[in-house]
PDB file of C-alpha atoms in Angstrom:
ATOM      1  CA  UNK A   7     106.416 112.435 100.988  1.00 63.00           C
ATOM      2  CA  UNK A   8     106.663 109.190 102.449  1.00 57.00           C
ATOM      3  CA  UNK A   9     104.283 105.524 102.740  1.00 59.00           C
ATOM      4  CA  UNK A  10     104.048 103.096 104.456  1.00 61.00           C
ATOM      5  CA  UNK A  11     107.299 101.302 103.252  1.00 73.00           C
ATOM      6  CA  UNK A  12     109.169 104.436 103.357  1.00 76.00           C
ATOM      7  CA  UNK A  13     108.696 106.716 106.042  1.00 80.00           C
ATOM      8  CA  UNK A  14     108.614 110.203 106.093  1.00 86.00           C
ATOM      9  CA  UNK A  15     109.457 112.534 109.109  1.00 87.00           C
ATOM     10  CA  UNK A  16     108.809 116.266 109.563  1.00 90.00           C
ATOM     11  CA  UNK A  17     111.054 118.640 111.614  1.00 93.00           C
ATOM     12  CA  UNK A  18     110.511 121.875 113.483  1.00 90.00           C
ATOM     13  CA  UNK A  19     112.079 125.713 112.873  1.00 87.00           C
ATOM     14  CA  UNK A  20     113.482 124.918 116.261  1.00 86.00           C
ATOM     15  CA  UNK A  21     116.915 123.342 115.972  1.00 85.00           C
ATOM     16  CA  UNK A  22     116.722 120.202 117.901  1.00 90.00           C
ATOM     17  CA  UNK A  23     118.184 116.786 116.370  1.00 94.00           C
ATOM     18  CA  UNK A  24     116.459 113.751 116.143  1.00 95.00           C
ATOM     19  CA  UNK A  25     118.751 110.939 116.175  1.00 96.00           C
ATOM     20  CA  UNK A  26     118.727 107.531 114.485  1.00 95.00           C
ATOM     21  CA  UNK A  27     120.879 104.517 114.409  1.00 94.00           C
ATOM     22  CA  UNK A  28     123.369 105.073 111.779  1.00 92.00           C
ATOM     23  CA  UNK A  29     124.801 101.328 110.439  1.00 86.00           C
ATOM     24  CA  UNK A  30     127.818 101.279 108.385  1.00 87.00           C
ATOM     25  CA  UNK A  31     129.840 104.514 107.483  1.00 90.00           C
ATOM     26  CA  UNK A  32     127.071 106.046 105.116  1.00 92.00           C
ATOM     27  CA  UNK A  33     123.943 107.794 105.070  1.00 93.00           C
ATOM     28  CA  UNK A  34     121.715 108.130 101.775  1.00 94.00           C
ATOM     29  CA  UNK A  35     118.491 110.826 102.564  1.00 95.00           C
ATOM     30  CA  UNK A  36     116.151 112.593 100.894  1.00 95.00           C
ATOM     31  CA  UNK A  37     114.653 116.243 102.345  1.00 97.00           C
ATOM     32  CA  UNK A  38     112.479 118.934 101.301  1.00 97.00           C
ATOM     33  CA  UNK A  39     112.972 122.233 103.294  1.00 97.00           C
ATOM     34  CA  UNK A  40     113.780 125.306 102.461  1.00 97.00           C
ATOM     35  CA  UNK A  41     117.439 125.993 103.773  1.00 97.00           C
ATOM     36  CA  UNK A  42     119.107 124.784 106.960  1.00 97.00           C
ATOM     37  CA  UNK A  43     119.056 121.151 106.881  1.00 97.00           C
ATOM     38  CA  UNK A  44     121.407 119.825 109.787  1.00 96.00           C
ATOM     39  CA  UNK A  45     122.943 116.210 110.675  1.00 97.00           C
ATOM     40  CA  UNK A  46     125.360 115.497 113.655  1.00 95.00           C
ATOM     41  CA  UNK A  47     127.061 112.113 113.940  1.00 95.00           C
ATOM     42  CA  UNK A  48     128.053 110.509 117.124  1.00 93.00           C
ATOM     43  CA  UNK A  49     128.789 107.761 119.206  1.00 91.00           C
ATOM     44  CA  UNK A  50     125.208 108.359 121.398  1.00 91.00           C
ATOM     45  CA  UNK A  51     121.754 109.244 120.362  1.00 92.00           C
ATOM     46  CA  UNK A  52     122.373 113.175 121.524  1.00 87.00           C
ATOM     47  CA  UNK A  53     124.179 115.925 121.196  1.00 82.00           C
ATOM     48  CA  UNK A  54     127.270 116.425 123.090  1.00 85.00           C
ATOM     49  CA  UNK A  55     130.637 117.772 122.228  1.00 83.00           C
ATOM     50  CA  UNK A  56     132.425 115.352 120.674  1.00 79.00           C
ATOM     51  CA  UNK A  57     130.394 115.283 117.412  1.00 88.00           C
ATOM     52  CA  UNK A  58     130.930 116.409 114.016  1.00 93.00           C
ATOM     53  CA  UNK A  59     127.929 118.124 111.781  1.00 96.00           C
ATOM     54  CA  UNK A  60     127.218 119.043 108.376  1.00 97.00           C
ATOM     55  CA  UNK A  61     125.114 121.658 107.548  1.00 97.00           C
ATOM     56  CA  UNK A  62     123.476 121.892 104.002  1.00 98.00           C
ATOM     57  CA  UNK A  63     121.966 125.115 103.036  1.00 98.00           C
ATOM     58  CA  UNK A  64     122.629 126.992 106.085  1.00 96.00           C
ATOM     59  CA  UNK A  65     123.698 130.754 105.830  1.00 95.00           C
ATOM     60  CA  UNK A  66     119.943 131.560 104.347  1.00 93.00           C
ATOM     61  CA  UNK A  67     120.430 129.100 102.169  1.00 95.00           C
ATOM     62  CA  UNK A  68     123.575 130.020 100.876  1.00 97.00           C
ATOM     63  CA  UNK A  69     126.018 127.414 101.861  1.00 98.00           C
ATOM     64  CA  UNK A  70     127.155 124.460 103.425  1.00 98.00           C
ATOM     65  CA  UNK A  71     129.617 123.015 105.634  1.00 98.00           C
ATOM     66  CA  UNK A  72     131.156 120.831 108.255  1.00 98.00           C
ATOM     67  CA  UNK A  73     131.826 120.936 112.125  1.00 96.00           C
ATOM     68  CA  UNK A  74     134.022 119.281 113.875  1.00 94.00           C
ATOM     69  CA  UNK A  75     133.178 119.200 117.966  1.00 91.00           C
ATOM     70  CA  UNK A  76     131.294 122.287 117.762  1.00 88.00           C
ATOM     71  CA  UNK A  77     134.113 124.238 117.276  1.00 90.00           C
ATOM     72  CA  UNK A  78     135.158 126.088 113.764  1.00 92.00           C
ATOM     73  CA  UNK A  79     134.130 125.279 110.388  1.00 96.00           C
ATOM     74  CA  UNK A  80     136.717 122.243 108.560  1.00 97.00           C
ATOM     75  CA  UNK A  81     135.177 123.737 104.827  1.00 98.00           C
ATOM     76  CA  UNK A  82     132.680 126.111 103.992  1.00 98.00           C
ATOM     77  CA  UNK A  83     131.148 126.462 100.485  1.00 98.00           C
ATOM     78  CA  UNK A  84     128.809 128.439  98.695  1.00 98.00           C
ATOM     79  CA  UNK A  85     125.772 126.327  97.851  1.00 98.00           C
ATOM     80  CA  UNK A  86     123.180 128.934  96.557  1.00 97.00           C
ATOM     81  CA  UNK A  87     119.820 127.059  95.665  1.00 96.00           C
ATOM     82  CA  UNK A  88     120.775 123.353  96.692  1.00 98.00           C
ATOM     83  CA  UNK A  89     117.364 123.309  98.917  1.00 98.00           C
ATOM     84  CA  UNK A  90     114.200 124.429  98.036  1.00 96.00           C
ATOM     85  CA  UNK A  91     111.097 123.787  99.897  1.00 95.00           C
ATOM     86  CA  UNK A  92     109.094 122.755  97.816  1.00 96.00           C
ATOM     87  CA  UNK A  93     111.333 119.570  96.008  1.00 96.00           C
ATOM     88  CA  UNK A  94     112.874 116.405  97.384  1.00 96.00           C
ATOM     89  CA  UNK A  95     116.508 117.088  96.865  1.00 97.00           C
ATOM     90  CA  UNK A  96     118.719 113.693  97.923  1.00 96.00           C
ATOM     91  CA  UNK A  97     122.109 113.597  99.650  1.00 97.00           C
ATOM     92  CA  UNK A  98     124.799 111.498 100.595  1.00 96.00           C
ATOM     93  CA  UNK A  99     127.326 111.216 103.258  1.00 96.00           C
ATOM     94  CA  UNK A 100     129.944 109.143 103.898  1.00 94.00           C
ATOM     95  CA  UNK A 101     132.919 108.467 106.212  1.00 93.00           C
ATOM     96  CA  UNK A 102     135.711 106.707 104.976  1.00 89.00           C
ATOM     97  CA  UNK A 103     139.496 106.892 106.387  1.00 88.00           C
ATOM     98  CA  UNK A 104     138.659 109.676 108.639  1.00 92.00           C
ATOM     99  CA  UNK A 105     137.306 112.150 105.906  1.00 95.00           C
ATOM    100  CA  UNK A 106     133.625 113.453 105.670  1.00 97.00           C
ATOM    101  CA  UNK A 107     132.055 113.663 101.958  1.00 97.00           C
ATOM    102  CA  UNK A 108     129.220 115.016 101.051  1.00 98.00           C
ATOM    103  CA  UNK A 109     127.265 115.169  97.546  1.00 97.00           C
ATOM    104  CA  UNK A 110     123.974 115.430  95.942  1.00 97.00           C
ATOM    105  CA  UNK A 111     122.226 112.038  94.743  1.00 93.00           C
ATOM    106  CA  UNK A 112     123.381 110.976  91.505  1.00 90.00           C
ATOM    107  CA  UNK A 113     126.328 112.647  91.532  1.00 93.00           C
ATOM    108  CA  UNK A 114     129.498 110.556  92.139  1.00 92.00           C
ATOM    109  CA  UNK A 115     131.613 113.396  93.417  1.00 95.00           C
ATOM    110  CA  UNK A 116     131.368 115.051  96.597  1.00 97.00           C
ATOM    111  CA  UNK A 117     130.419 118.881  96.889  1.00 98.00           C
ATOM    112  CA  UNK A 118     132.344 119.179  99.923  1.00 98.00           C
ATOM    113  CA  UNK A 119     134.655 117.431 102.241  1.00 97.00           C
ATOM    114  CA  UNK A 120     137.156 117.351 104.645  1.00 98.00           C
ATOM    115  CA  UNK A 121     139.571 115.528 106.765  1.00 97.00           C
ATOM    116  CA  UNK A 122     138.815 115.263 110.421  1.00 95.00           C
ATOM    117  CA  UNK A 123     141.496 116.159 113.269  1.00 95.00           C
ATOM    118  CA  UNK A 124     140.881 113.066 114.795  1.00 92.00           C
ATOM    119  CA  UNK A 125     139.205 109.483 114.285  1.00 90.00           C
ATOM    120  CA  UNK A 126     135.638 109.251 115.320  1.00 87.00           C
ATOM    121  CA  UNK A 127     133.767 106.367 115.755  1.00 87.00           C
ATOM    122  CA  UNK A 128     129.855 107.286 114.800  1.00 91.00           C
ATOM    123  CA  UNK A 129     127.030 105.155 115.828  1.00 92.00           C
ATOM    124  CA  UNK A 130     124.003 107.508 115.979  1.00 95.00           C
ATOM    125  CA  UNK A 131     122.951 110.306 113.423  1.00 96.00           C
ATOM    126  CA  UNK A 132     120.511 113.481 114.339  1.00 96.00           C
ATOM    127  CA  UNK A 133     118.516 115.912 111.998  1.00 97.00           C
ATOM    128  CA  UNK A 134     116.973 118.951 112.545  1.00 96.00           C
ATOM    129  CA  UNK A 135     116.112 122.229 110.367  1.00 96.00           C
ATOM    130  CA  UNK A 136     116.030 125.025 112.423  1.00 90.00           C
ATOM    131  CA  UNK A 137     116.771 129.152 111.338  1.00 90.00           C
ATOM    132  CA  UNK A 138     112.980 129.352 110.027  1.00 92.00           C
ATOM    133  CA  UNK A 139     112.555 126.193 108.377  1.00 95.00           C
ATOM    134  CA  UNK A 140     111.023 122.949 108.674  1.00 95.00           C
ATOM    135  CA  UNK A 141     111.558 120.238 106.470  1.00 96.00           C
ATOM    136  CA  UNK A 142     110.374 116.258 105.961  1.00 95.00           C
ATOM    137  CA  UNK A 143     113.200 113.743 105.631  1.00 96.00           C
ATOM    138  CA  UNK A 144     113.385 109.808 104.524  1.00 92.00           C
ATOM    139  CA  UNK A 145     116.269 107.890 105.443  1.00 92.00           C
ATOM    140  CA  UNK A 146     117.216 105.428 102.678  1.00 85.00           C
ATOM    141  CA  UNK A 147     118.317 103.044 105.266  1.00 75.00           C
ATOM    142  CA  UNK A 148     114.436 102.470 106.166  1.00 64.00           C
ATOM    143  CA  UNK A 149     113.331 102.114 102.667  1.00 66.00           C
ATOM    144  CA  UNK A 150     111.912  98.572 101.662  1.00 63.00           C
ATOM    145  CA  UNK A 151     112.718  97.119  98.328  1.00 64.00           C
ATOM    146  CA  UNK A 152     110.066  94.742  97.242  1.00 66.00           C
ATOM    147  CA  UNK A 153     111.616  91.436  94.801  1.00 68.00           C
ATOM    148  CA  UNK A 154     109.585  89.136  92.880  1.00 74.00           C
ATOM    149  CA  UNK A 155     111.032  85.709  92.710  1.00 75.00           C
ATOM    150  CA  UNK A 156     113.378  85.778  89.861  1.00 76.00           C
ATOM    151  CA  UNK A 157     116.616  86.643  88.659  1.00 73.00           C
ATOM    152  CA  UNK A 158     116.301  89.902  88.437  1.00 75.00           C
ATOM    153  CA  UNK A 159     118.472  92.850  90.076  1.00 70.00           C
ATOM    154  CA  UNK A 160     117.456  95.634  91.536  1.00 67.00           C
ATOM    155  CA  UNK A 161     120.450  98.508  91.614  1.00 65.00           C
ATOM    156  CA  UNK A 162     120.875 101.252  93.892  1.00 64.00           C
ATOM    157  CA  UNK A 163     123.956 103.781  93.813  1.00 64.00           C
ATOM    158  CA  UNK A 164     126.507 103.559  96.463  1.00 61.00           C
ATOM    159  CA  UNK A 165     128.536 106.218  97.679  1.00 61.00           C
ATOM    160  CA  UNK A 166     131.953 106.108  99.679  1.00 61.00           C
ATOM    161  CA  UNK A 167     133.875 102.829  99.904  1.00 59.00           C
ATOM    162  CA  UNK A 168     131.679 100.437 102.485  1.00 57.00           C
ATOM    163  CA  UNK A 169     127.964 100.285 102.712  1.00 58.00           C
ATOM    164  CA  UNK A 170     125.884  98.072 105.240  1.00 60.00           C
ATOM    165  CA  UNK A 171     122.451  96.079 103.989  1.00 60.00           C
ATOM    166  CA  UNK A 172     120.191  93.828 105.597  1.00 63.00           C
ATOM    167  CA  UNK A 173     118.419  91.133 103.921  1.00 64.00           C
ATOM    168  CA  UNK A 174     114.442  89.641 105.181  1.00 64.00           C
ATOM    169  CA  UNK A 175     113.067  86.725 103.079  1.00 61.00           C
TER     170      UNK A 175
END
């Protein structure tokens, strides 16, 4: 997993987030672990209380769900199987009018989501696998897409209703 245009980057059994710039109101990954992959969004590059996290695969693998300021669940559901450590599985979230989606890559509709009590304004995103498991994640956002010179287009999905790009000639 991962090259030099596309880096890869492995994380512990130890729950501890790693946290990345997040530009725009979406976030397109791909991770291979096992079960417990976890992302926290906030406005500074570490945890703190006034966050909100989804969890993918958590509950021994059995099911997801989102946080809101580290207090009870927003939605819980049973996800048997939607990690496995030994496959790139790719996800999607996004964060559009104040409500958290989340779904698999490829698939238009979210698995889960949920309103948030209050408006957030996100600038930073963590990871971390933690329970047991380790995993390697790549981060869309950091991936380089080569064009020849011609007229030709080069499509990538886009989930949720804005999405930041960046352009180098």
């Amino acid at each position: 997993m991962g090259d030099e245009c596309w880096p890869a980057y492995g994380t512990s059994e130890e729950k501890a987030y790693n946290y990345k710039p997040l530009n725009g109101k979406s976030l397109k990954f791909s991770v291979k672990a096992a079960h417990d992959c976890h992302l926290c969004f906030s406005t500074v590059p570490e945890e703190n209380d006034d966050v909100f996290e989804i969890f993918i695969g958590g509950w021994a693998g059995e099911a997801s769900a989102i946080r809101f300021k580290k207090g009870d669940d927003l939605v819980k559901v049973d996800t048997p199987d939607i990690l496995n450590g030994d496959e790139v599985r790719e996800f999607w979230v996004t964060l559009d009018d104040d409500i958290v989606r989340v779904g698999k890559g490829g698939e238009w509709d979210p698995f889960m989501e949920a309103p948030l009590p209050e408006p957030v304004e996100v600038n930073h995103f963590g990871y971390s696998t933690g329970w047991g498991a380790i995993g390697w994640w790549q981060f869309n956002s950091e991936k380089c897409v080569d064009t020849e010179d011609c007229l030709t287009y080069n499509y990538q999905p886009v989930y949720g209703t804005s999405f930041t790009f960046g352009v180098s000639c």
